[in-house]
XYZ file of C-alpha atoms in Angstrom:
662
model
C -0.181 -0.006 0.253
C 1.154 3.597 -0.276
C 2.098 5.661 2.828
C 1.724 8.718 1.146
C -0.868 10.569 2.621
C -3.778 10.936 0.581
C -4.696 13.763 -1.893
C -6.509 16.979 0.597
C -10.044 17.404 -0.244
C -11.889 21.255 -1.146
C -14.853 21.144 -0.259
C -17.786 23.898 -0.674
C -20.524 24.389 2.364
C -23.026 26.450 0.520
C -26.098 27.652 3.228
C -28.189 29.676 3.131
C -27.996 33.548 2.761
C -27.416 34.905 6.629
C -25.034 32.258 7.445
C -21.885 32.936 5.245
C -18.793 32.745 6.969
C -18.377 35.994 7.689
C -21.493 37.693 9.197
C -21.615 34.116 10.939
C -18.514 34.419 12.928
C -19.489 38.153 13.994
C -22.423 36.700 14.899
C -20.889 34.392 17.164
C -18.074 36.441 18.654
C -20.670 38.290 19.664
C -22.714 35.951 21.665
C -25.831 36.261 19.287
C -26.144 32.849 17.385
C -28.785 31.413 19.814
C -27.193 27.602 20.600
C -24.825 25.291 21.382
C -22.514 26.260 17.467
C -19.150 26.157 16.074
C -16.940 29.712 15.471
C -18.509 28.871 11.893
C -21.478 27.347 10.315
C -22.393 23.300 11.651
C -19.166 22.439 12.595
C -18.193 21.750 8.643
C -14.408 22.948 9.443
C -13.605 20.009 11.815
C -13.446 18.540 8.606
C -9.532 20.149 7.767
C -8.799 17.473 10.788
C -9.954 14.870 8.203
C -7.450 15.793 4.535
C -10.801 19.039 3.924
C -9.791 21.901 2.940
C -13.367 24.349 3.772
C -14.560 27.366 2.025
C -18.173 28.214 3.081
C -20.357 30.293 0.939
C -20.761 34.251 1.879
C -23.528 37.138 1.854
C -22.643 38.941 -1.282
C -24.103 42.495 -1.128
C -27.054 43.680 -3.116
C -28.778 46.583 -3.600
C -32.713 46.982 -3.338
C -32.884 45.928 -6.834
C -30.747 42.565 -6.593
C -32.252 42.173 -3.245
C -35.992 42.205 -5.178
C -34.635 39.919 -7.763
C -32.960 37.266 -5.612
C -36.373 37.313 -3.609
C -38.533 36.933 -6.514
C -36.627 34.039 -8.035
C -36.739 32.838 -4.642
C -40.319 33.036 -4.626
C -40.362 31.319 -8.617
C -38.408 28.139 -8.263
C -38.834 27.498 -4.077
C -35.035 28.130 -3.117
C -32.511 30.452 -3.630
C -30.695 30.373 -7.118
C -28.990 33.604 -7.429
C -27.450 33.259 -4.062
C -26.010 30.191 -5.204
C -25.157 32.077 -8.131
C -23.204 34.618 -6.246
C -21.198 31.997 -5.244
C -20.377 30.500 -8.283
C -16.560 30.945 -8.232
C -16.391 28.502 -4.434
C -18.943 25.958 -5.924
C -17.347 25.413 -9.467
C -13.779 25.414 -8.153
C -14.610 22.861 -5.526
C -14.139 18.888 -5.299
C -17.717 18.331 -3.155
C -20.105 20.660 -2.317
C -21.789 20.400 0.531
C -24.899 21.523 1.584
C -27.646 21.925 4.664
C -30.770 22.030 3.640
C -33.198 21.099 0.229
C -32.820 24.879 -0.513
C -29.511 24.639 -0.745
C -28.732 21.585 -2.796
C -31.456 22.145 -4.875
C -30.089 25.916 -6.157
C -26.422 24.000 -6.140
C -27.744 21.536 -8.409
C -29.842 23.644 -10.865
C -26.593 25.658 -11.358
C -24.143 22.671 -11.554
C -26.500 21.094 -14.204
C -26.099 17.872 -15.221
C -23.366 15.657 -12.782
C -20.550 14.937 -15.460
C -16.609 13.791 -13.649
C -15.085 17.251 -13.971
C -17.719 19.238 -12.382
C -18.082 18.773 -8.256
C -19.876 15.924 -5.910
C -22.994 17.456 -4.232
C -24.050 15.600 -1.184
C -27.540 17.352 -0.909
C -29.102 16.664 2.767
C -32.674 17.247 3.216
C -34.420 18.604 5.918
C -38.447 19.505 5.644
C -38.398 18.171 2.078
C -40.121 14.919 2.277
C -42.717 16.523 5.101
C -44.030 18.997 2.962
C -43.252 16.594 -0.350
C -47.284 15.516 -0.506
C -48.625 19.175 -0.588
C -46.077 20.393 -2.714
C -48.123 20.551 -6.823
C -47.361 18.073 -9.302
C -44.876 19.966 -11.291
C -43.151 21.098 -8.528
C -42.474 18.495 -7.248
C -41.426 16.698 -10.590
C -39.027 20.174 -11.050
C -37.682 19.089 -8.343
C -36.784 15.004 -8.431
C -35.038 15.847 -11.971
C -32.683 18.139 -10.543
C -32.540 15.671 -7.491
C -31.511 12.615 -9.556
C -29.243 14.574 -10.454
C -27.507 15.125 -6.589
C -24.624 12.277 -6.277
C -25.325 11.225 -2.516
C -28.733 12.565 -1.060
C -28.596 12.389 2.898
C -30.613 13.312 5.909
C -30.640 13.147 9.639
C -33.484 10.125 10.759
C -34.603 7.093 9.783
C -37.894 8.190 8.734
C -36.464 10.505 5.874
C -33.828 7.651 5.056
C -36.866 5.501 3.976
C -38.664 8.226 2.082
C -35.964 9.162 0.056
C -35.434 5.274 -0.514
C -38.460 5.376 -1.864
C -39.027 8.274 -3.907
C -35.417 7.921 -5.326
C -34.579 3.664 -5.247
C -32.051 5.334 -7.788
C -29.699 7.848 -5.899
C -27.878 6.872 -2.837
C -29.344 8.121 -0.144
C -27.346 7.774 3.867
C -28.283 9.272 7.232
C -25.928 11.321 8.442
C -26.030 11.750 12.897
C -26.390 15.884 13.203
C -24.209 16.895 16.202
C -23.660 19.826 17.925
C -20.745 21.661 19.315
C -19.789 19.916 22.886
C -16.687 21.625 22.882
C -17.153 23.060 26.577
C -17.567 19.766 27.496
C -20.292 17.989 29.452
C -21.948 18.832 32.747
C -21.315 16.221 35.155
C -23.164 17.832 37.819
C -26.875 17.091 38.497
C -28.439 19.206 40.843
C -31.682 18.209 43.471
C -34.709 19.480 41.414
C -35.888 22.658 42.928
C -40.165 23.250 44.527
C -41.784 23.713 42.020
C -40.221 21.674 39.176
C -38.474 23.748 36.768
C -39.343 23.046 32.963
C -37.734 24.736 29.933
C -38.735 23.691 26.223
C -36.889 25.460 22.765
C -37.217 25.953 19.544
C -39.096 27.242 16.692
C -39.919 24.145 14.173
C -43.132 23.752 13.135
C -43.613 20.590 14.367
C -43.428 21.908 17.863
C -46.540 20.651 20.049
C -47.739 23.951 22.642
C -50.518 23.290 22.599
C -50.277 19.644 23.799
C -47.530 21.121 26.294
C -49.196 23.642 27.702
C -52.530 21.528 28.485
C -49.669 19.407 30.735
C -49.030 21.421 33.333
C -50.950 24.730 32.492
C -52.870 24.874 36.227
C -50.481 22.493 37.531
C -48.810 24.025 40.777
C -46.215 22.043 41.036
C -43.952 22.333 37.717
C -43.381 26.444 36.584
C -42.700 26.075 32.533
C -40.409 28.535 30.968
C -41.214 28.340 26.538
C -38.320 30.015 24.618
C -39.448 30.205 20.756
C -40.187 33.072 18.574
C -42.911 31.164 16.911
C -45.814 30.046 19.605
C -48.714 31.972 20.027
C -48.410 34.065 23.405
C -52.280 33.328 23.305
C -51.641 29.834 24.579
C -49.722 31.026 28.102
C -53.228 33.738 28.538
C -54.136 33.121 32.381
C -51.266 30.680 33.276
C -48.916 32.372 35.409
C -46.561 29.873 35.975
C -46.061 29.657 32.034
C -43.688 32.106 30.570
C -42.788 32.719 26.798
C -39.172 34.268 26.575
C -37.171 35.069 23.663
C -33.133 34.815 24.758
C -31.039 37.571 22.067
C -27.519 36.249 23.325
C -25.934 33.202 23.747
C -25.532 33.431 27.556
C -29.339 34.140 27.710
C -30.168 30.620 26.501
C -27.033 28.474 28.154
C -28.751 30.876 31.638
C -32.630 28.981 31.031
C -30.514 25.451 30.431
C -28.684 25.880 33.571
C -31.961 27.074 35.389
C -33.926 24.317 34.117
C -34.569 20.459 36.261
C -36.500 19.093 32.776
C -36.265 19.673 29.517
C -39.174 18.910 26.816
C -39.403 18.864 24.012
C -43.259 18.081 22.944
C -43.562 17.382 19.507
C -46.515 16.858 16.335
C -45.635 13.821 13.399
C -42.648 14.546 11.216
C -40.116 12.959 9.756
C -36.437 14.916 10.010
C -35.979 14.575 13.769
C -37.738 17.844 14.800
C -35.984 18.132 18.460
C -32.693 16.708 17.735
C -30.568 19.596 18.220
C -32.786 21.028 21.633
C -32.023 17.421 23.050
C -28.578 17.269 22.270
C -27.526 20.841 23.514
C -30.061 19.857 26.770
C -28.087 16.422 27.612
C -24.536 18.565 27.065
C -25.853 20.768 29.216
C -26.836 17.680 32.254
C -30.608 18.275 31.891
C -32.660 15.256 31.501
C -34.731 14.958 28.350
C -38.810 14.769 27.659
C -39.290 14.348 24.547
C -42.476 13.302 21.871
C -41.384 10.146 20.064
C -41.967 10.946 16.448
C -39.589 12.154 14.018
C -36.571 8.786 14.098
C -35.443 10.691 17.612
C -34.710 6.864 18.748
C -32.222 5.886 16.518
C -30.772 8.850 18.215
C -31.591 8.251 21.779
C -32.720 5.156 22.693
C -35.612 5.188 25.965
C -33.641 4.665 28.763
C -31.493 7.936 27.834
C -34.486 10.261 26.973
C -37.955 9.729 28.501
C -40.394 9.599 25.775
C -44.460 9.724 25.342
C -46.593 9.534 22.446
C -47.928 12.543 20.703
C -50.225 13.893 21.416
C -51.175 13.564 25.356
C -50.969 16.161 28.240
C -51.126 13.829 30.485
C -48.661 11.399 29.583
C -46.494 14.638 29.810
C -47.331 15.103 33.412
C -46.272 12.078 33.924
C -43.304 11.351 32.698
C -42.555 15.085 35.035
C -43.680 13.255 38.078
C -41.972 10.498 37.589
C -38.709 12.127 36.805
C -38.815 14.802 39.608
C -39.439 12.445 42.091
C -36.397 9.873 41.067
C -32.770 11.030 42.005
C -30.460 7.956 41.425
C -33.030 7.070 38.091
C -32.939 10.533 36.275
C -28.811 11.776 37.451
C -28.209 7.886 35.253
C -30.886 8.595 32.489
C -28.709 11.842 31.445
C -25.153 10.050 32.330
C -26.441 7.444 29.750
C -27.655 9.600 27.144
C -24.493 11.613 27.179
C -22.161 8.571 26.582
C -24.439 8.115 24.360
C -23.255 11.877 22.638
C -19.653 10.177 22.382
C -20.103 6.878 21.915
C -22.643 7.330 18.764
C -20.869 10.677 17.742
C -23.442 13.287 17.911
C -21.533 16.093 17.844
C -20.067 18.451 15.249
C -16.733 17.639 14.901
C -18.220 13.633 13.439
C -20.999 15.371 11.690
C -17.849 16.859 9.635
C -16.023 13.293 10.215
C -18.609 11.787 8.222
C -19.323 14.465 5.374
C -15.114 13.875 4.799
C -15.747 9.695 4.805
C -18.505 10.379 2.173
C -16.399 12.865 0.266
C -13.640 10.816 0.179
C -15.468 7.653 -1.199
C -17.452 9.923 -4.213
C -13.595 10.473 -5.244
C -12.268 7.686 -4.523
C -11.814 7.153 -8.330
C -11.530 10.717 -9.997
C -7.703 12.061 -9.837
C -8.553 15.018 -12.153
C -8.663 18.774 -10.252
C -12.323 20.534 -10.939
C -11.535 23.268 -12.825
C -13.314 26.606 -12.132
C -16.623 27.596 -14.736
C -18.072 30.169 -15.037
C -21.723 30.749 -16.147
C -23.238 34.388 -16.875
C -25.301 35.595 -15.159
C -27.934 36.156 -17.392
C -27.264 32.090 -18.736
C -28.197 31.012 -15.498
C -31.375 32.794 -15.012
C -32.421 32.049 -18.932
C -31.307 28.654 -17.528
C -33.490 28.659 -14.478
C -36.457 30.408 -16.633
C -36.445 27.562 -19.561
C -35.361 25.031 -17.340
C -39.712 23.429 -16.988
C -39.650 22.952 -20.726
C -36.221 21.958 -21.422
C -36.879 18.823 -18.971
C -40.541 17.966 -20.196
C -38.952 18.172 -23.904
C -36.410 15.883 -22.279
C -39.512 13.528 -20.601
C -40.709 13.137 -24.032
C -37.978 12.112 -25.739
C -37.442 9.479 -23.415
C -37.887 5.728 -24.432
C -40.602 3.729 -22.965
C -39.780 3.019 -19.735
C -39.664 -1.060 -18.703
C -42.250 -3.268 -17.531
C -42.487 -2.558 -13.702
C -43.221 -5.437 -11.301
C -46.431 -5.897 -9.503
C -45.726 -7.301 -6.168
C -49.296 -7.101 -5.670
C -49.368 -10.373 -7.011
C -47.114 -12.302 -5.109
C -46.961 -13.131 -0.271
C -44.331 -12.921 1.237
C -42.337 -16.102 2.434
C -38.763 -15.196 3.363
C -38.095 -11.763 5.127
C -34.981 -10.666 5.550
C -34.012 -6.756 7.021
C -30.864 -7.596 9.120
C -32.577 -5.803 12.040
C -30.351 -8.179 13.530
C -27.635 -11.002 11.833
C -28.200 -14.666 13.164
C -24.832 -16.058 11.063
C -23.028 -19.252 11.937
C -19.991 -21.186 10.015
C -22.391 -24.287 9.013
C -25.167 -23.805 11.156
C -23.944 -24.767 13.964
C -26.695 -23.081 16.367
C -29.849 -23.735 14.319
C -29.000 -20.116 13.118
C -30.409 -18.859 9.720
C -27.835 -18.289 7.545
C -24.052 -20.039 7.444
C -21.185 -18.465 6.675
C -20.053 -21.054 3.445
C -21.510 -22.327 0.514
C -23.056 -25.873 1.832
C -20.823 -28.002 -0.635
C -17.984 -26.165 0.694
C -17.671 -24.596 -2.360
C -15.823 -21.158 -1.465
C -14.280 -20.001 -4.000
C -12.808 -16.132 -5.384
C -9.251 -14.329 -4.048
C -10.549 -13.358 -0.882
C -11.146 -16.542 1.885
C -14.870 -16.241 2.815
C -14.785 -16.320 6.851
C -16.423 -17.613 10.004
C -18.769 -14.843 11.558
C -15.953 -12.717 14.391
C -16.746 -9.872 16.108
C -17.264 -7.619 13.418
C -16.192 -9.165 11.106
C -16.582 -9.750 8.026
C -20.337 -8.806 8.571
C -21.451 -6.072 10.490
C -25.129 -4.885 11.344
C -26.082 -0.957 11.852
C -29.277 0.873 11.480
C -30.487 -2.471 9.797
C -28.174 -2.433 6.823
C -26.234 -5.665 6.516
C -22.362 -4.556 5.858
C -19.839 -6.895 4.281
C -16.606 -6.572 4.138
C -13.384 -7.703 2.292
C -10.118 -6.683 3.795
C -6.304 -8.035 4.068
C -4.920 -9.065 6.882
C -1.564 -8.625 8.800
C -0.106 -11.376 6.895
C -1.835 -9.520 3.717
C -3.984 -12.010 2.547
C -7.664 -11.262 1.792
C -10.700 -12.373 4.114
C -14.562 -11.200 2.933
C -18.694 -12.967 3.628
C -20.883 -14.677 1.835
C -23.905 -15.740 3.332
C -26.252 -18.802 2.217
C -29.730 -19.433 3.469
C -29.520 -23.795 3.638
C -27.132 -25.982 5.480
C -24.814 -28.716 4.791
C -27.741 -30.974 5.049
C -30.373 -28.810 3.725
C -32.440 -26.969 6.010
C -33.150 -23.508 6.139
C -35.310 -21.398 3.677
C -35.462 -22.275 -0.042
C -38.218 -22.747 -2.317
C -38.681 -23.206 -6.209
C -40.755 -20.920 -7.695
C -41.355 -17.073 -6.587
C -39.351 -13.081 -6.520
C -36.539 -13.329 -4.395
C -35.178 -9.661 -4.063
C -32.159 -7.734 -2.652
C -31.330 -3.839 -1.663
C -27.729 -3.555 -2.442
C -25.266 -1.212 -2.230
C -21.842 -2.204 -4.193
C -18.492 -1.949 -2.485
C -16.678 0.878 -5.700
C -12.836 -0.189 -7.029
C -11.122 -3.115 -9.182
C -11.632 -6.234 -7.794
C -14.550 -6.645 -5.852
C -16.644 -9.190 -7.180
C -20.295 -8.970 -5.315
C -23.085 -11.031 -6.166
C -26.804 -11.902 -5.384
C -27.978 -15.258 -6.511
C -30.004 -18.739 -5.860
C -28.094 -22.009 -6.267
C -30.505 -25.298 -6.580
C -30.877 -27.268 -3.240
C -29.609 -30.784 -4.516
C -28.757 -33.795 -1.851
C -25.066 -34.584 -1.094
C -23.783 -36.389 -4.647
C -26.549 -35.906 -6.227
C -26.066 -36.180 -10.235
C -29.450 -34.520 -11.611
C -28.482 -31.247 -12.612
C -28.391 -28.205 -10.860
C -29.201 -25.087 -10.930
C -27.501 -21.652 -10.409
C -29.300 -17.932 -11.296
C -27.458 -15.433 -11.379
C -29.598 -12.678 -10.324
C -26.689 -10.025 -10.094
C -22.447 -10.776 -10.615
C -20.746 -7.535 -10.314
C -17.219 -6.615 -11.448
C -15.536 -3.773 -9.837
C -13.427 -2.916 -13.249
C -16.599 -1.790 -15.375
C -18.850 0.218 -13.105
C -21.063 0.920 -16.231
C -22.494 -2.683 -16.404
C -23.366 -6.056 -14.167
C -24.490 -9.534 -15.449
C -27.253 -12.034 -14.974
C -26.839 -15.601 -15.552
C -28.257 -18.702 -15.836
C -25.963 -21.541 -15.270
C -26.803 -25.247 -15.906
C -24.428 -27.807 -13.981
C -24.029 -30.668 -15.442
C -22.655 -33.312 -12.269
C -22.047 -35.841 -14.187
C -20.250 -34.641 -17.419
C -19.455 -31.281 -16.946
C -18.023 -30.446 -20.187
C -21.824 -30.387 -20.780
C -22.528 -27.612 -18.537
C -23.632 -23.955 -19.990
C -24.985 -20.884 -19.067
C -27.148 -18.275 -20.371
C -25.949 -14.364 -20.016
C -27.075 -11.399 -20.207
C -25.492 -7.781 -19.402
C -27.303 -5.143 -17.967
C -25.835 -1.250 -18.898
C -26.353 1.757 -16.364
C -25.168 5.086 -15.366
C -21.430 4.563 -14.710
C -21.129 4.397 -11.571
C -24.939 3.975 -9.825
C -24.535 1.007 -8.170
C -21.621 1.649 -5.897
C -23.347 5.449 -5.208
C -26.344 4.237 -4.177
C -28.785 1.473 -3.051
C -30.584 -0.489 -5.844
C -33.423 -3.565 -5.473
C -31.986 -6.315 -7.550
C -34.852 -8.892 -7.801
C -35.648 -12.082 -10.223
C -39.095 -13.866 -10.382
C -39.082 -17.193 -11.327
C -41.675 -19.421 -12.515
C -42.249 -22.182 -14.576
C -41.690 -20.789 -18.324
C -40.113 -17.813 -18.210
C -37.229 -16.364 -15.675
C -37.630 -12.682 -15.389
C -34.874 -10.095 -14.278
C -35.368 -6.661 -12.644
C -33.284 -3.962 -11.459
C -35.043 -1.620 -9.795
C -38.431 -3.525 -10.099
C -38.483 -2.576 -13.593
C -37.787 -5.632 -16.149
C -34.113 -5.459 -17.656
C -34.039 -9.090 -19.366
C -36.402 -11.915 -19.086
C -34.754 -15.723 -20.436
C -37.096 -19.384 -20.295
C -36.777 -21.430 -17.124
C -34.627 -24.450 -18.119
C -36.343 -28.283 -17.793
C -33.526 -29.014 -15.309
C -35.328 -26.222 -12.757
C -36.282 -29.070 -10.700
C -35.382 -28.536 -6.966
C -36.094 -25.598 -5.136
C -33.423 -22.700 -4.822
C -31.626 -21.315 -1.670
C -30.134 -17.930 -1.535
C -26.693 -16.177 -1.597
C -25.397 -12.981 -0.882
C -21.420 -12.996 -0.694
C -18.580 -9.866 -1.520
C -15.811 -12.074 -3.101
C -13.022 -10.675 -4.864
C -11.231 -11.905 -8.669
C -12.529 -13.100 -10.844
C -9.719 -13.072 -12.858
C -9.210 -9.815 -12.629
C -6.432 -7.509 -10.787
C -6.709 -7.370 -6.707
C -4.053 -4.756 -6.139
C -5.961 -2.003 -6.505
C -8.827 -2.761 -5.038
C -9.616 -0.928 -1.729
C -8.631 -2.119 1.481
C -11.221 -2.947 3.279
C -13.769 -3.133 0.477
C -17.951 -2.782 1.769
C -20.733 -4.014 0.637
C -23.923 -3.622 1.974
C -27.056 -4.788 2.332
C -30.870 -3.239 3.515
C -32.905 -6.600 3.028
C -33.849 -9.275 1.205
C -36.528 -10.794 0.410
C -38.935 -13.594 -0.603
C -42.247 -14.052 -2.378
C -44.625 -16.235 -3.748
C -47.091 -15.750 -6.650
C -50.315 -16.006 -5.431
C -52.804 -17.970 -6.898
C -54.258 -15.759 -10.102
C -57.836 -15.370 -8.543
C -56.505 -13.845 -5.323
C -53.659 -11.263 -7.650
C -56.190 -10.268 -10.425
C -58.289 -8.727 -6.899
C -55.216 -7.629 -4.798
C -54.516 -4.193 -4.043
C -50.797 -3.376 -3.438
C -49.446 -2.993 -0.025
C -47.956 0.487 1.468
C -44.092 1.062 0.179
C -44.896 -1.793 -3.200
């Protein structure tokens, strides 16, 4: 391996107007940036410790006419395109552009145009967009979808948004990046006893704050007093409630004083997808304040139920009960805060880790691009013209596009095997009755990386419902990797002859990788019956614009009579390694039909040799005749799920209605 330091990545962080680096730092120095914040917005600059050169967008001076023009374009498009155009030098001079919300990345993607190798990559972070996606007009959804398909990675802050992103954009890579706050001043370790009455603090301006439920919980309750720090709350809610005070801190020391004053922080929420309230939750925990929070928005991905006291949505009584429990249990309350603070560190819920994760994603995007990104100039007139005609041009593109391939309708199937990788049950050969084994059941391992027995975090890991299969070198320089099979050497486990089999996965980048998802006949040991192998996908890392699907017939008497039928599916270069995709096959008596993202790619007659049930296998192998001297160490294949289905009887399939998410 080359011991030289990796090239530094030029990052441009495009933020909303009003969040420019110079303006932010000036206000931060004066204590006017409210919250546990870094000296520059959201701590992205910490990525400089991970090989990045970070530049932020700036708020350019504008005349009154310029402001009118900018706001008019923003109203028409729904995002601030002019602000992005004014920062075009930084955008086109970067290797990667990071954005904090959809308003910024939509503008950058419109400015940049279609992704090409010599244009900056874009990591597009969504916060509120998926919450309001269905309320957008059909025309605006279509326009935004076209732009978002140009993003290199879609990132979100919650598992709820992640599921939504993958439903709407199954061909784009989508990742959850846990948000974090500044912890540079350390965690508060002293937990004073409760006051009487109990001091309750609640903060936030998000439209998903459920202020009526919180007020109903404490109004007229002499055992507590409540301070609400919000600029958006309807002050009429606190009328005739002397124990409720609405405050608006103008300086950061005022906010910190509120946390120091509070006994308990309550974050009341309405249903949302974007982890609303996570900033306040993290700030309160960092300041040593126990948190009661509505269980919505995917917040449990950040803190477990023994670290934050979760309550159901819209139930004032549940909030009151939670306050009572915490107020009367000093030891339990303090232990809860300590566990939550430990989570902040172990899960990386800090701005430093937030920036580090962006740096890691950027390096993945640029791993195979050694070219520098040149500065690109775009005239303002051309940019405005492009924005004005975008809808028309995209419409013409859509009209000229070929008809889409036939889409699979899972309404015709019932699930028979569901592996979502919330946990992983695996053993070397099925010794403990596990769901998977880590070798082929016929002792036919293959490739230039030995398939390893499962150990601690290798070659398999499960993170947030995603299986990671890792290939890496040992200390002796030999490669090891992982394989899963659904049937043991004795024939036990899952198999079925006909039906639909599907894997959702993101493939590993780089030459030498050889991931596969495949089916194989379950035959007795020593059987002379021909076997059938169906390779749903075989991917060779040297060629990132295609993959193979193959039907093999293995003659177990005379191997020279074995045959194969192969099909190559062409894809957008690099798309299989930068995003999750669905790889499926429908095996029926008359035909085998292959699918990519549930759209048909190839159909071939079912061979008469298919007489036995089929097991499921998935693996990350290396080689297959291609050199592995440039294979990334480590390389990781990510598998979201593996599902199998059996076709319903025709009468039932004809009358059924599609299930949610299909």
